[in-house]
Short mmCIF file of C-alpha atoms and ligand atoms in Angstrom, two decimals:
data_model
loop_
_atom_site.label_atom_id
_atom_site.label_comp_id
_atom_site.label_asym_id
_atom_site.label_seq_id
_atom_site.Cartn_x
_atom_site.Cartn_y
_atom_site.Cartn_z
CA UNK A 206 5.19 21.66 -18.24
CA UNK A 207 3.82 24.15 -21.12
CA UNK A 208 3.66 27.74 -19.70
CA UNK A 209 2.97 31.15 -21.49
CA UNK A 210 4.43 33.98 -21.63
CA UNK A 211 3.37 37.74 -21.31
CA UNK A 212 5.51 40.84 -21.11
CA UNK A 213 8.31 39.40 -18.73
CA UNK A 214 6.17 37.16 -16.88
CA UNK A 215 6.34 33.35 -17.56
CA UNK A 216 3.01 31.41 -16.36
CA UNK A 217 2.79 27.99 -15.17
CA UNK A 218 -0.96 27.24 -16.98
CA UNK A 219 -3.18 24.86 -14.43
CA UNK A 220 -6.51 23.27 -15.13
CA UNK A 221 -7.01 22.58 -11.28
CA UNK A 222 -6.03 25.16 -8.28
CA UNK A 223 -6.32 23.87 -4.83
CA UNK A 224 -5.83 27.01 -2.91
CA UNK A 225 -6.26 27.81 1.02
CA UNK A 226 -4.51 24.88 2.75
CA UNK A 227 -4.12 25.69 6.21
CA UNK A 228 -0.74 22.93 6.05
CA UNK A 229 0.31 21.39 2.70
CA UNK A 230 2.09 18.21 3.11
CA UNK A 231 4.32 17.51 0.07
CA UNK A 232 5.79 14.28 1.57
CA UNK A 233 8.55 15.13 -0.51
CA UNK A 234 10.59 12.43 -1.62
CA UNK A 235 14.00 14.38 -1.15
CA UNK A 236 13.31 15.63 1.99
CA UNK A 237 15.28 12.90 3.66
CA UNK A 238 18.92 14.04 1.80
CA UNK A 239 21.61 15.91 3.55
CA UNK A 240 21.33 14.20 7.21
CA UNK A 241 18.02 15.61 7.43
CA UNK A 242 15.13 13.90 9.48
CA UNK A 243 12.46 13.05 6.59
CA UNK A 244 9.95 15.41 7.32
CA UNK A 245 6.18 15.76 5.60
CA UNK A 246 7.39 19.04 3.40
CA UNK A 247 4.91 21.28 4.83
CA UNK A 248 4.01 24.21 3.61
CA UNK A 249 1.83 26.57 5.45
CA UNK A 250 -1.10 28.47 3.67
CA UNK A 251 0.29 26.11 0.67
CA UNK A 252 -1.29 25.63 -2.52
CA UNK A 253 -0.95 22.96 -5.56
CA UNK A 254 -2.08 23.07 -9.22
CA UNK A 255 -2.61 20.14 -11.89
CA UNK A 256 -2.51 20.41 -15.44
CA UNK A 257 -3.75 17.35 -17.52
CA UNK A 258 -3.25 15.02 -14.84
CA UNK A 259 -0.34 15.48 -13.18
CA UNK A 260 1.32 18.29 -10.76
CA UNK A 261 2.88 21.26 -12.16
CA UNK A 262 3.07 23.56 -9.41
CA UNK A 263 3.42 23.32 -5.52
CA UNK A 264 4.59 26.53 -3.55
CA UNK A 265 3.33 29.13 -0.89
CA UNK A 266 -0.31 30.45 -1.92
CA UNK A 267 0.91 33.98 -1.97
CA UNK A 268 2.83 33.48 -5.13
CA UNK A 269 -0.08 31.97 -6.98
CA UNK A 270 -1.26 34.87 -8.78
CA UNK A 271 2.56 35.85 -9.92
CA UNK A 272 3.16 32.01 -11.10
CA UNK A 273 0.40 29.97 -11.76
CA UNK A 274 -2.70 30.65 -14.28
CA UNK A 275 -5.91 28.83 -14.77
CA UNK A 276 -6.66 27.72 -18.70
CA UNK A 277 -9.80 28.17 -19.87
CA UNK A 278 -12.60 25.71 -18.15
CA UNK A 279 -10.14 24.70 -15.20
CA UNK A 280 -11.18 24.60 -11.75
CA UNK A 281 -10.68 26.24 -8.49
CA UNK A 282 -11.20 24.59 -5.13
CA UNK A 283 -10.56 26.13 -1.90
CA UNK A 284 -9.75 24.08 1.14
CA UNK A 285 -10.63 26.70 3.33
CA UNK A 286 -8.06 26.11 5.98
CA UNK A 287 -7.84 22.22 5.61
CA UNK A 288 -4.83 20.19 5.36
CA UNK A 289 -3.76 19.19 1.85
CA UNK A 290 -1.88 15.67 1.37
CA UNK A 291 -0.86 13.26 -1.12
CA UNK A 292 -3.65 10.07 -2.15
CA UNK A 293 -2.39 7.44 0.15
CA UNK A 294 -0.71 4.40 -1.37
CA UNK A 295 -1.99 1.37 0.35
CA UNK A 296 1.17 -1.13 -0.24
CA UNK A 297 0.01 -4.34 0.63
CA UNK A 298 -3.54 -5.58 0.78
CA UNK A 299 -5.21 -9.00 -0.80
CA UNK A 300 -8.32 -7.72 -2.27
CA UNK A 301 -9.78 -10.82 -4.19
CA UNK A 302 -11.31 -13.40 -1.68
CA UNK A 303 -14.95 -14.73 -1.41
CA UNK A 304 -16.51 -15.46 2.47
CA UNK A 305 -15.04 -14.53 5.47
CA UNK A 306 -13.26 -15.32 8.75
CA UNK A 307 -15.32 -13.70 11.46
CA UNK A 308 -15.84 -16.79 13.48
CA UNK A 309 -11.96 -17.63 13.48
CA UNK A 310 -11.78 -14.10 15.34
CA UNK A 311 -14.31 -15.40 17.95
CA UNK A 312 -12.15 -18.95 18.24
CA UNK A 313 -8.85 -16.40 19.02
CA UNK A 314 -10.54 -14.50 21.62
CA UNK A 315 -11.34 -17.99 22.98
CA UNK A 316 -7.82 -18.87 23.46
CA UNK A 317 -6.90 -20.31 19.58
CA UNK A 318 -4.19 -19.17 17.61
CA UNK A 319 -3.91 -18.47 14.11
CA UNK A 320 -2.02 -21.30 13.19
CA UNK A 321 -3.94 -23.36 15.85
CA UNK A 322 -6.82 -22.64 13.37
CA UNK A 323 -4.92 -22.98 10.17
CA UNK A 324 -3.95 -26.63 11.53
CA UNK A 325 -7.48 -27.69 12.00
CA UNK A 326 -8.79 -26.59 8.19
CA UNK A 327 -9.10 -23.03 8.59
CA UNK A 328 -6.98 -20.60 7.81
CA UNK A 329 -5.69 -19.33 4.18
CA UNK A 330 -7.40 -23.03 3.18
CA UNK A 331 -10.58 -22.41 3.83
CA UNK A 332 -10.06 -18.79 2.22
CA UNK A 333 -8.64 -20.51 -1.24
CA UNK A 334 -11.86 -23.17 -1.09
CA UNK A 335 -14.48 -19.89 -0.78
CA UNK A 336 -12.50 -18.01 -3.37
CA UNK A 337 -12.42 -20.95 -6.05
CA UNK A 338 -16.12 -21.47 -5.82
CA UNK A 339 -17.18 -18.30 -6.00
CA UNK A 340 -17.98 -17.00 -10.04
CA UNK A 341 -15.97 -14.31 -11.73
CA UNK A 342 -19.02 -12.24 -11.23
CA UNK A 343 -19.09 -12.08 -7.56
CA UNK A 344 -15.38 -11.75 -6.93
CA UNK A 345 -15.14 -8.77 -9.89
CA UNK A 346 -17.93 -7.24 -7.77
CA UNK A 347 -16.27 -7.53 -4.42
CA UNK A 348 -12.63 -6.42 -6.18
CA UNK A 349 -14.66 -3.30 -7.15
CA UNK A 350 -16.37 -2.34 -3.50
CA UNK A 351 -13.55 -2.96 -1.98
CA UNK A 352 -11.50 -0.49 -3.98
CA UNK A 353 -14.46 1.96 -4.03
CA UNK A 354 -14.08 2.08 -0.03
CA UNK A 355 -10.64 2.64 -0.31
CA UNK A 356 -11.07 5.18 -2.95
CA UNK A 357 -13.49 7.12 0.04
CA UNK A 358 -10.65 6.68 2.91
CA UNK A 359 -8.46 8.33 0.12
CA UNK A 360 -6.67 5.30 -1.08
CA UNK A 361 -4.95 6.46 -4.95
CA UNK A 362 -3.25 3.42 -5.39
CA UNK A 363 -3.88 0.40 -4.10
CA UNK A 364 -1.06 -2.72 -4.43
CA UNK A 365 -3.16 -6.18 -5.15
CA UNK A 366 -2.25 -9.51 -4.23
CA UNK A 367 -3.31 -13.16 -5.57
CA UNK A 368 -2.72 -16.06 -3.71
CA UNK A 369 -6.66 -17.38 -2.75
CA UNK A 370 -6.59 -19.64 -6.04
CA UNK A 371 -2.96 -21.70 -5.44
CA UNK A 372 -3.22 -23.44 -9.55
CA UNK A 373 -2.45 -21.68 -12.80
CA UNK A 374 -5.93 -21.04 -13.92
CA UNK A 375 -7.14 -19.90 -10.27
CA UNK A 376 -4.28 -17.26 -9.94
CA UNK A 377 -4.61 -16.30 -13.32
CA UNK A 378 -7.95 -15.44 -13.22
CA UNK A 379 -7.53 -13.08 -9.76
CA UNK A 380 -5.04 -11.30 -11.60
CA UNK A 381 -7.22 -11.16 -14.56
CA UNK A 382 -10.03 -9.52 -12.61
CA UNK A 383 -7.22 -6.91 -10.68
CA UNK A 384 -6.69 -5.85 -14.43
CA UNK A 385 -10.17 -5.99 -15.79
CA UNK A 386 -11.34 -4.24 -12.74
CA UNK A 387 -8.96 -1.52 -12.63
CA UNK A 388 -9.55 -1.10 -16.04
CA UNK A 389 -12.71 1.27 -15.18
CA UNK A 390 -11.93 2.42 -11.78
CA UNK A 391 -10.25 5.17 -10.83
CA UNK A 392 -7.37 3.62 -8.16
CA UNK A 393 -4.12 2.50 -9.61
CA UNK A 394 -3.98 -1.00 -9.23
CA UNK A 395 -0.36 -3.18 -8.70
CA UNK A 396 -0.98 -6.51 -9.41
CA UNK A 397 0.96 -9.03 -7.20
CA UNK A 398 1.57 -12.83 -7.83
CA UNK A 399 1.66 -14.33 -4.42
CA UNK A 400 1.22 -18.15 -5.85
CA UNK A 401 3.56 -19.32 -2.41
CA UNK A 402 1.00 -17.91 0.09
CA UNK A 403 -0.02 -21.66 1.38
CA UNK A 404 0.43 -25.11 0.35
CA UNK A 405 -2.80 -25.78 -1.55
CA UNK A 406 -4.44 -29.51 -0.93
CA UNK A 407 -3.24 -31.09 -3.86
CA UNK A 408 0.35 -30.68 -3.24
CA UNK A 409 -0.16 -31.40 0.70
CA UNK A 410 2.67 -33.11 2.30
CA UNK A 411 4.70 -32.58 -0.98
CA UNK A 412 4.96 -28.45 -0.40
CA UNK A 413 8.38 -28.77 -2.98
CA UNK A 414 6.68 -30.11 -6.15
CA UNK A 415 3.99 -26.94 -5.29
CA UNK A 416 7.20 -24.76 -5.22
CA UNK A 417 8.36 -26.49 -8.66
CA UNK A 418 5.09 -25.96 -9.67
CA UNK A 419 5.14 -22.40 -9.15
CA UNK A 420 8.53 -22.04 -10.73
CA UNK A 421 7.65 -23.85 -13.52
CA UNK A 422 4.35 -23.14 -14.51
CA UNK A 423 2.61 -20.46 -12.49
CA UNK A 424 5.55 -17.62 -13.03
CA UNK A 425 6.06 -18.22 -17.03
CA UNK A 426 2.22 -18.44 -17.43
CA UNK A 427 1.54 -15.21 -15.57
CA UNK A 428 4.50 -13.24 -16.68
CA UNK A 429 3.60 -14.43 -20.22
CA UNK A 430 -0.02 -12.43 -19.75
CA UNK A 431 1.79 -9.41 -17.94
CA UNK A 432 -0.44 -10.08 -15.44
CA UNK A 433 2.01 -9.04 -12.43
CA UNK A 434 4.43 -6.69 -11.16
CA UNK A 435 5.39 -8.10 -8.26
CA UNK A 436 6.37 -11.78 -7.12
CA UNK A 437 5.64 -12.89 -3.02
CA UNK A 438 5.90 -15.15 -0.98
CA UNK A 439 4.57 -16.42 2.59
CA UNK A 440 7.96 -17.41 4.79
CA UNK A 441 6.38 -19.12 7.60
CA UNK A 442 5.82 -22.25 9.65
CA UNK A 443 3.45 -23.86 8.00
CA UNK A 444 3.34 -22.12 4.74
CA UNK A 445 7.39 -21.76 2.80
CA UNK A 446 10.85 -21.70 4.39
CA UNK A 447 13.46 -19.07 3.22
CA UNK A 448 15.42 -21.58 0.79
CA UNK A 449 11.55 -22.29 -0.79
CA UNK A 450 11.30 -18.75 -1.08
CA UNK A 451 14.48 -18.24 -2.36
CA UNK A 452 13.50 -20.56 -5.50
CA UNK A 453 10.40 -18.75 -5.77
CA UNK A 454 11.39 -15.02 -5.67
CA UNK A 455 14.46 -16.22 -7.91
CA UNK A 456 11.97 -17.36 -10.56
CA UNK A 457 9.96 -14.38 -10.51
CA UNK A 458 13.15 -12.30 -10.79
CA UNK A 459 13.81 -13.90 -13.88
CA UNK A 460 10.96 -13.57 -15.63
CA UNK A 461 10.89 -9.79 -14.73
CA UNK A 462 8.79 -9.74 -11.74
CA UNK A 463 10.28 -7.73 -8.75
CA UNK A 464 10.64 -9.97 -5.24
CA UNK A 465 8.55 -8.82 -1.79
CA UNK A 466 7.94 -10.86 0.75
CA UNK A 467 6.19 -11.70 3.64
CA UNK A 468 8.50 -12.46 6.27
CA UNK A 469 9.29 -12.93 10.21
CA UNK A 470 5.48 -12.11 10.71
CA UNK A 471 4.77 -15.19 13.61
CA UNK A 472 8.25 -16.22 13.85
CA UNK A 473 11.67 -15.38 13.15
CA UNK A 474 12.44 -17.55 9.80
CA UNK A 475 15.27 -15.47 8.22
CA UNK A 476 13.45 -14.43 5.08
CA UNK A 477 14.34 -10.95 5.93
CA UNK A 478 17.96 -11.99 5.71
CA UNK A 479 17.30 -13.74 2.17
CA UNK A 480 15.09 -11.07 0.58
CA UNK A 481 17.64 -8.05 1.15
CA UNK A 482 20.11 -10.08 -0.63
CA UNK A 483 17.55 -10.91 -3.26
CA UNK A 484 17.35 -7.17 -3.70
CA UNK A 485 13.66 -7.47 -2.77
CA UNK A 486 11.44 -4.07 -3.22
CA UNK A 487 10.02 -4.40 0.65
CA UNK A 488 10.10 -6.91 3.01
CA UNK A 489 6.41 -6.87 4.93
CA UNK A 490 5.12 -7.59 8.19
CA UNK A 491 8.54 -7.67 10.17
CA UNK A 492 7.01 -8.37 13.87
CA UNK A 493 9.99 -11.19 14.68
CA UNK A 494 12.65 -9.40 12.83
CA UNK A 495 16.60 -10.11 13.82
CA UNK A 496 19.10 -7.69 14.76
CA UNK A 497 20.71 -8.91 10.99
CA UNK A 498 17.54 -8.65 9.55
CA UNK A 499 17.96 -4.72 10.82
CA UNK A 500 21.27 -4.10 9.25
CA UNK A 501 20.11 -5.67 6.09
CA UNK A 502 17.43 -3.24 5.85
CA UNK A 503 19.61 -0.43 7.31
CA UNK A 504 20.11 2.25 4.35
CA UNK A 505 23.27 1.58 2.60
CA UNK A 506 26.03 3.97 2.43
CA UNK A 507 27.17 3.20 -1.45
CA UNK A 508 23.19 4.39 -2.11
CA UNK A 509 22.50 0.52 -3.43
CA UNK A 510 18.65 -0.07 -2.84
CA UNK A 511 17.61 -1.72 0.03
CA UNK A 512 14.24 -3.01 0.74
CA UNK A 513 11.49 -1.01 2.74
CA UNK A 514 10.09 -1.97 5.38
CA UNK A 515 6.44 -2.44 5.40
CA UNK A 516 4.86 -2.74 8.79
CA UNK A 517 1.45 -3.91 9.27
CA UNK A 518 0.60 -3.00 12.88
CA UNK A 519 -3.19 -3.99 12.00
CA UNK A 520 -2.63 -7.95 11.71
CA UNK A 521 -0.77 -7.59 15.02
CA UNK A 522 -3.39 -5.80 16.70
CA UNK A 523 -6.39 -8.29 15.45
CA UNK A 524 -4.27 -11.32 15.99
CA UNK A 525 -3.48 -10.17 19.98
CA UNK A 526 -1.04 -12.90 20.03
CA UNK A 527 2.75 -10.92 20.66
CA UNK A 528 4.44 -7.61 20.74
CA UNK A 529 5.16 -5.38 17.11
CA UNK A 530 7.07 -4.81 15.04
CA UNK A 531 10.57 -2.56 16.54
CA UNK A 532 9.51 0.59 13.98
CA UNK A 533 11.92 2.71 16.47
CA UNK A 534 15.08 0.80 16.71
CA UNK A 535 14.58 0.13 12.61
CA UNK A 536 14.19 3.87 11.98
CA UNK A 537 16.82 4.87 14.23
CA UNK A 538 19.12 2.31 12.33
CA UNK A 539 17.93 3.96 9.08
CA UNK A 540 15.19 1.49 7.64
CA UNK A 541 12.93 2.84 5.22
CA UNK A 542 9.42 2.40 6.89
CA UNK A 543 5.77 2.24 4.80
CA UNK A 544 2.59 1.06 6.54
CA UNK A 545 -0.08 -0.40 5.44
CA UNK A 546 -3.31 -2.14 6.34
CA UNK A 547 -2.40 -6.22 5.07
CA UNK A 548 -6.34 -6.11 4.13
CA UNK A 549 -7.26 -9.81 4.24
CA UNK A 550 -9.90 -12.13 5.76
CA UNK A 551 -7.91 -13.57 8.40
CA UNK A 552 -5.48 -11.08 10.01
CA UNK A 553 -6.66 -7.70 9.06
CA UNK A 554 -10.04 -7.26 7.11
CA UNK A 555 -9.62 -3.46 7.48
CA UNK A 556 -9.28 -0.67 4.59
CA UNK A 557 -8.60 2.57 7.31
CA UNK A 558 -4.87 3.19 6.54
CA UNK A 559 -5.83 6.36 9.23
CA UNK A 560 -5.95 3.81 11.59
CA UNK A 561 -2.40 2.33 10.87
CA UNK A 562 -1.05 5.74 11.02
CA UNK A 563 -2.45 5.74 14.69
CA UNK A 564 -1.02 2.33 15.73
CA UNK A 565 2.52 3.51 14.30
CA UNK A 566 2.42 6.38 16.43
CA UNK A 567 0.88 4.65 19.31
CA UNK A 568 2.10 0.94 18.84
CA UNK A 569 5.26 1.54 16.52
CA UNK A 570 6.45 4.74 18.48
CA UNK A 571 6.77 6.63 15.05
CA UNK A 572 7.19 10.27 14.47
CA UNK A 573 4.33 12.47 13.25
CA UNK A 574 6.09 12.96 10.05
CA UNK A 575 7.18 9.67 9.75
CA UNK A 576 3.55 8.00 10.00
CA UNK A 577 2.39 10.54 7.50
CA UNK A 578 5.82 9.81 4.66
CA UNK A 579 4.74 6.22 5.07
CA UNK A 580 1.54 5.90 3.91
CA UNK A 581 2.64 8.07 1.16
CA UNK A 582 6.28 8.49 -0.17
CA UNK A 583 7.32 5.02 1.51
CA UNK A 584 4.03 2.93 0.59
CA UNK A 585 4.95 4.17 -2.81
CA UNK A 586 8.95 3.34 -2.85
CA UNK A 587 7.39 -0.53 -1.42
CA UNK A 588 6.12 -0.12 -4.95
CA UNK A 589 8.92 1.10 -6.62
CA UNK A 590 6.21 3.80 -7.46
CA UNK A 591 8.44 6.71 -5.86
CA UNK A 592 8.90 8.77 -9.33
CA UNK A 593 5.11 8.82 -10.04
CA UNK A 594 2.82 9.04 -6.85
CA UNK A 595 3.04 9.34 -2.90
CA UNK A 596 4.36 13.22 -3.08
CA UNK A 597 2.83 16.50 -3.98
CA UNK A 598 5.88 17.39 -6.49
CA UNK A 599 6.10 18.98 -9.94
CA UNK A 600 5.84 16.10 -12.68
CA UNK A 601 4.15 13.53 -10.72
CA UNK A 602 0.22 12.26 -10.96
CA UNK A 603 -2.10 15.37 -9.21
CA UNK A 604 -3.58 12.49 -6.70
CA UNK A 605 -4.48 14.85 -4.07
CA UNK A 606 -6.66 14.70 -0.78
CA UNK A 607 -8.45 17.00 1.25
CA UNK A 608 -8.74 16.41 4.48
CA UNK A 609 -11.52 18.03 7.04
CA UNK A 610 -8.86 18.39 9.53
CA UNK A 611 -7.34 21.93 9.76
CA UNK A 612 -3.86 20.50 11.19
CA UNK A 613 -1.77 17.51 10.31
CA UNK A 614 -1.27 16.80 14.11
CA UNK A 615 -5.68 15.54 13.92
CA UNK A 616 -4.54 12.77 11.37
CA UNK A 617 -3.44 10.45 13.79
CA UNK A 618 -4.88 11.79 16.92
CA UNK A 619 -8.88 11.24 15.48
CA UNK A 620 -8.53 7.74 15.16
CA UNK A 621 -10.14 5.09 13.56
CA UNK A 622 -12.68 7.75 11.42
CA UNK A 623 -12.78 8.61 7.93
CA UNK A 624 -11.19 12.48 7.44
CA UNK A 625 -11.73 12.57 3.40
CA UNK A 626 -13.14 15.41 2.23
CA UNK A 627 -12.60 15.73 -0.98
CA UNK A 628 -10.36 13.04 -3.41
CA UNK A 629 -8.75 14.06 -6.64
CA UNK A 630 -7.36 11.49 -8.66
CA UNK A 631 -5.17 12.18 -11.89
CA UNK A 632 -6.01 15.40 -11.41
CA UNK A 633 -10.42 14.74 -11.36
CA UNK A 634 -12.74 15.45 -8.34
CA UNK A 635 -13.33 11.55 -7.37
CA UNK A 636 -14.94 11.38 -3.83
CA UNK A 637 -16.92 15.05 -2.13
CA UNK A 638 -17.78 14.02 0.87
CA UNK A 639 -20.83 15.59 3.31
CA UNK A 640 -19.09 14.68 6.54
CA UNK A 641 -22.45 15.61 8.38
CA UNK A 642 -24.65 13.60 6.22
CA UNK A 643 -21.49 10.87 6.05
CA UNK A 644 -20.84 10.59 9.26
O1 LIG B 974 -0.46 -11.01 5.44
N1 LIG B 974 0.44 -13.83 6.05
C1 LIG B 974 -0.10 -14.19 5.01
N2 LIG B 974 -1.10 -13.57 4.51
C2 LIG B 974 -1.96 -12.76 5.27
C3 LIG B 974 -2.94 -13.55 6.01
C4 LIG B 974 -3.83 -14.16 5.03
C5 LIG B 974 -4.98 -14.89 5.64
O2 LIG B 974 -5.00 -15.19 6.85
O3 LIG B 974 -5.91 -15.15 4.85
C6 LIG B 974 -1.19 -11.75 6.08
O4 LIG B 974 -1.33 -11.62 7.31
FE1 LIG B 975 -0.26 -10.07 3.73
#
């Protein structure tokens, strides 16, 4: 942090001021120490300032003028009694697939299940089939709307999963596009290989030579390219079982790529139970989860990382097939919660994170301050992200939203809308929205 100095007073120098927050949410990541509830670090009339990027000042706005000064050319932007957060970290989404699954939704509301469907040739399948036709053209241009709408909803980093392509050269070339894509787009993009999503057809009825195949081949050719961050897998009927899992997480582990995985999302498979022992980042979706699966998740007392949680109350709600996830009794027991929205074709083509904040408080039974740390500090500790984004602290990146709410209480309660008002990313005015005209 460079400051300057005159007569006795030091200066922290800024080249963005957001001043006039009505609430400023840090989401601090510390906030949870000392037997403390993990709170959303508000500050009241609260201000923030930026210098090249990143934060270098958070604090009451009435010591401003005493601490912080603007360098030639910076910026000031009131918020004029809005609430000030941290860019939401969307933790789990698959955002490169061609088609869609709209009539699958009208088969469930006739009575079909998801794996009903998935049985008869729809399903992930018929996802992977669209997706491999479709040119590097068209999927690069869907990777990039679909980030620009998250970019709007106030989306700063976005985690990105393969796993439409099932061979070497089809997964490669999603991941390629995640890094090509990103390349000239403002959201932070964290790649994810999630090669053991389904069984593709060439290796059906013979799902362990596709896990060989995966361990063998798809992990060393994709770590090779540094293509991923992140290794996944799908533990369900009808897609892996734990011990498959096991082999794949293992290999991705070696080869430097940090396990998540999907687990206990339709039934109870004991992946949950597997991954913590893994040492997996998060364990996602959670809906069947044991009373083991609980304690493995429960914060440890020697301060050994555990995985968060990440609920996706959206996939739950579109399927309509059974209950949630148990947010409460996890959070009571001390797991780490994030949400997120699982964007995908077939259980949850949304990008409103707003919305998920809702269903946790309305579905999940979750705390005000608990929906609002995890689509923030905990979406970015799925990540292993919490040192650089999710908080509003000194000496991380100065993502930063504006919302046109003028208390944090609206964020959940004015559901399933848009409340972006203005979206600065590294520290640059990214989305202005004209909520009348936007509306
Ligand atoms: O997270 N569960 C696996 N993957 C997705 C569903 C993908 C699909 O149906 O295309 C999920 O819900
Ligand atoms: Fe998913």
């Amino acid at each position: 942090m460079e400051s300057a100095t005159k007569a006795n007073q030091t200066w922290v120098e800024a080249d963005l001021i957001i001043t006039g927050a009505s609430e400023l949410l840090t989401c601090a990541a510390r906030s949870r120490q000392a037997g403390r509830r993990p709170d959303a670090g508000t500050i009241r009339q609260g201000a923030v300032a930026a210098r090249e990027g990143r934060i270098v000042w958070v604090g009451p706005g009435a010591n401003l003028r005493e601490e912080v000064r603007l360098v030639r050319g910076g910026v000031t932007v009131d918020a004029d009694g809005r609430v000030v957060m941290p860019g939401l970290v969307e933790c789990h989404s698959h955002l490169a697939w061609a088609g869609d699954r709209a009539d699958e939704f009208q088969l469930r509301a006739g009575g079909a299940t998801y794996q009903e469907i998935a049985e008869a040739g729809g399903g992930i399948l018929s996802t992977v089939y669209a997706t491999r036709e479709a040119s590097d053209e068209v999927l690069r241009a869907l990777v990039r709307k679909r980030l620009d709408r998250f970019l709007r909803y106030g989306v700063t980093t976005v985690e990105a999963k393969s796993g439409y392509g099932l061979s070497v050269d089809q997964e490669v070339r999603l991941l390629e596009i995640y890094r090509d894509v990103s390349q000239s787009h403002p959201v932070d993009v964290v790649p994810t290989l999630l090669a053991a999503h389904v069984v593709p057809v060439e290796y059906s009825d013979r799902p362990d030579d596709y896990v060989k195949h995966i361990v063998k081949k798809m992990i060393p050719a994709v770590a090779k390219k540094k293509l991923a961050r992140f290794c996944d897998a799908f533990c369900e009927q009808g897609a892996f079982d734990a011990e498959q899992c096991r082999r794949v997480l293992s290999a991705g582990l070696e080869h430097g790529l940090l396990p998540k995985l999907h687990a206990d999302q339709l039934t109870y498979m004991g992946g949950t139970e597997m991954a913590a022992e893994l040492g997996a980042v998060s364990v996602d979706h959670l809906d069947h989860i044991s009373e083991a699966g609980i304690r493995a998740l429960a914060e440890s007392m020697d301060g050994h990382r555990v995985p968060v949680a990440v609920l996706l109350p959206g996939a739950t709600f579109f399927l309509g097939e059974g209950g949630y996830a148990p947010a409460r009794r996890m959070l009571d027991a001390g797991v780490r919660v994030a949400l997120s929205t699982d964007f995908n074709p077939g259980s949850s083509p949304t990008q409103n994170l707003w919305l998920m904040a809702t269903m946790g408080c309305s579905q999940l039974h979750m705390t005000l301050d608990e929906v609002l740390r995890a689509i923030t500090i905990e979406a970015a500790r799925a990540l292993a992200l919490e040192d650089e984004v999710g908080s509003l602290e000194v000496g991380k990146k100065a993502d930063i939203l504006i919302l046109d709410h003028s208390r944090q209480v609206e964020v959940p309660y004015r559901y399933g809308m848009n409340p972006i008002w203005r979206v600065f990313k590294a520290g640059k005015l990214v989305v202005k929205r004209d909520l009348v005209a936007d509306e």
